[in-house]
Short mmCIF file of C-alpha atoms in Angstrom, two decimals:
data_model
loop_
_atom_site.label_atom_id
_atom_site.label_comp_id
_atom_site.label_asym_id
_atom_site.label_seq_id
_atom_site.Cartn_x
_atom_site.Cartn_y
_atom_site.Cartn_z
CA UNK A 14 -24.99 204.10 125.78
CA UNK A 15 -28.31 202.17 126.18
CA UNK A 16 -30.67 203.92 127.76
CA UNK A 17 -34.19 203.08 128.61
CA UNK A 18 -35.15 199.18 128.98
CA UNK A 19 -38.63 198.45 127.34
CA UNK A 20 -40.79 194.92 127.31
CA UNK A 21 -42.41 193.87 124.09
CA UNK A 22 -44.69 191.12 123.78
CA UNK A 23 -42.01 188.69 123.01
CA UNK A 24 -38.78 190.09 124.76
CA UNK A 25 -37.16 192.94 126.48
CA UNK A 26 -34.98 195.24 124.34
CA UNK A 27 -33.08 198.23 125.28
CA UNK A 28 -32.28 201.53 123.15
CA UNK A 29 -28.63 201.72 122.03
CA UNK A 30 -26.31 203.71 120.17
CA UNK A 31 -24.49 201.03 117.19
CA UNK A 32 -21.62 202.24 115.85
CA UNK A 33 -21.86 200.77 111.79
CA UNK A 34 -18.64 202.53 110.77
CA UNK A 35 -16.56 205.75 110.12
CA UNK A 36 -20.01 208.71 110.99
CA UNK A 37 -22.34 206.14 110.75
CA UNK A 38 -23.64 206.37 114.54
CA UNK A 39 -27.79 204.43 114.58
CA UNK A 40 -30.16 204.43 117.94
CA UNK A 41 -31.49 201.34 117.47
CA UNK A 42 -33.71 199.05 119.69
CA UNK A 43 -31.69 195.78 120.35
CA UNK A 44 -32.34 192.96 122.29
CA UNK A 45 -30.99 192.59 126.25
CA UNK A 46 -28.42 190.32 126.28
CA UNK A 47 -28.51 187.42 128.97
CA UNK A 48 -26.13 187.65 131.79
CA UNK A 49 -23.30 185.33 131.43
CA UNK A 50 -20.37 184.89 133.97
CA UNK A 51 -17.74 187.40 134.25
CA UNK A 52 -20.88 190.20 133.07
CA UNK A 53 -23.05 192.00 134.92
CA UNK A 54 -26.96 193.66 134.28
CA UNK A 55 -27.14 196.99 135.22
CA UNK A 56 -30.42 199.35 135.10
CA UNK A 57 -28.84 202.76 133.84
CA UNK A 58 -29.83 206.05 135.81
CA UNK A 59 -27.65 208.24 133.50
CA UNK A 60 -24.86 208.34 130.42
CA UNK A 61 -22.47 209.86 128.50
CA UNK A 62 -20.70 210.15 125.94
CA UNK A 63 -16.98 209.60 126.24
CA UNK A 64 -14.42 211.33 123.91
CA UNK A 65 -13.26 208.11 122.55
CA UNK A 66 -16.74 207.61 121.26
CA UNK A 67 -16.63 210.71 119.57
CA UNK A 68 -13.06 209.92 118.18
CA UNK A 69 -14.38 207.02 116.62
CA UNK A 70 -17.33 208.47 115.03
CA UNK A 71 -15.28 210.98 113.77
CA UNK A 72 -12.10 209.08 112.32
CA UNK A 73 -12.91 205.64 113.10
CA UNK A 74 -12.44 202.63 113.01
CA UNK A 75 -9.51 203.23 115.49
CA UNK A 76 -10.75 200.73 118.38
CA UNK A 77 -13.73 199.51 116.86
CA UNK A 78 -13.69 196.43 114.52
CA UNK A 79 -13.33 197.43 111.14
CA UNK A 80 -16.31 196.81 108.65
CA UNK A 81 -16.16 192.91 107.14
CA UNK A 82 -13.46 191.93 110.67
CA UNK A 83 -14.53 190.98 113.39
CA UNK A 84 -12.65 192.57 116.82
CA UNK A 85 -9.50 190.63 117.89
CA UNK A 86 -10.72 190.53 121.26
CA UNK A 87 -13.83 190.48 121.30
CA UNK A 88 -14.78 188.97 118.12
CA UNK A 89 -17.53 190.70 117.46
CA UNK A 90 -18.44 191.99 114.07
CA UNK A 91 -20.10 195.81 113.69
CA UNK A 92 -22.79 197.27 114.77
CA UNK A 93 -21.31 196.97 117.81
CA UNK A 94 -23.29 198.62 120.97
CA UNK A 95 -21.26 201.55 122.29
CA UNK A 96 -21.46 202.58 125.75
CA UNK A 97 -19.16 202.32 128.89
CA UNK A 98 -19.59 205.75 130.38
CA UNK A 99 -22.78 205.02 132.43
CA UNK A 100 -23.98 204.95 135.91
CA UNK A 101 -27.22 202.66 137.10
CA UNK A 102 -28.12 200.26 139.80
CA UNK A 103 -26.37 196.51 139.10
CA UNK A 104 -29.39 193.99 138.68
CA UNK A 105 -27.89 191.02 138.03
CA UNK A 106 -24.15 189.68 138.53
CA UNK A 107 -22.41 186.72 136.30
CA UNK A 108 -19.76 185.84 138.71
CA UNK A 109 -17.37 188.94 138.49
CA UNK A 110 -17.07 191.39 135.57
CA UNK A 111 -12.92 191.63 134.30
CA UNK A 112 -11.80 191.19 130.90
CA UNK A 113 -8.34 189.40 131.24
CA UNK A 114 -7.54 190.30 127.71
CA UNK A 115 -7.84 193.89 128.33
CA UNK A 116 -10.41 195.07 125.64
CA UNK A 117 -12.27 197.83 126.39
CA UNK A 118 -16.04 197.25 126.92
CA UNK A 119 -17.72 199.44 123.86
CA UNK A 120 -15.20 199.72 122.01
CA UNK A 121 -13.76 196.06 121.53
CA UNK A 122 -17.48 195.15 121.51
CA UNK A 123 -20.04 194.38 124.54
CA UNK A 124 -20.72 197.48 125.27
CA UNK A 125 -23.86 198.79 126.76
CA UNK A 126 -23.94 196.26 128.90
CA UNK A 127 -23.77 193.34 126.66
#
């Protein structure tokens, strides 16, 4: 769910929604991650939240990584950025953009773009 991309003297950063555990939802200001291959930069025009989102907020961890663990996936610890229901303008391309492990981007981790 990033929104808004913003330039400080030292580095871009983006506004996101981390997910920190079970109703613990923060809008932070994080920085934007390089493009690697199989990713892809994209300026967002508009978002949403999905209803998996919600469902983790509300009785997660379910898909999330649990506090302390980092996702099996993904291996990424929490905060993690949510965000995969989004529509922009692709920027930048890595290569291609498929997880072959099928995680779900914002909920395994990566999300918002990262």
């Amino acid at each position: 769910m990033t929104t808004s991309q913003h330039t400080s003297q030292s580095a871009a950063t983006m506004t996101a929604a981390r997910y920190y555990g079970n109703k613990d939802l923060r809008i932070e200001e994080v920085p934007v991650p390089a493009v690697q291959p199989g990713t892809v930069k994209v300026r967002v025009e508009w978002c949403g939240i999905c209803g998996t989102d919600l469902h983790e907020y509300e009785d997660g961890p379910i898909f999330a990584p649990p506090a302390g663990a980092p996702h099996p996936i993904s291996g990424e610890p929490v905060p993690i950025t949510l965000g995969h229901e989004f529509a922009g303008v692709v920027e930048v391309v890595g290569r291609y953009n498929l997880c072959v492990s099928g995680g779900f981007i914002g909920l395994s981790g990566q999300g918002g773009i990262q």
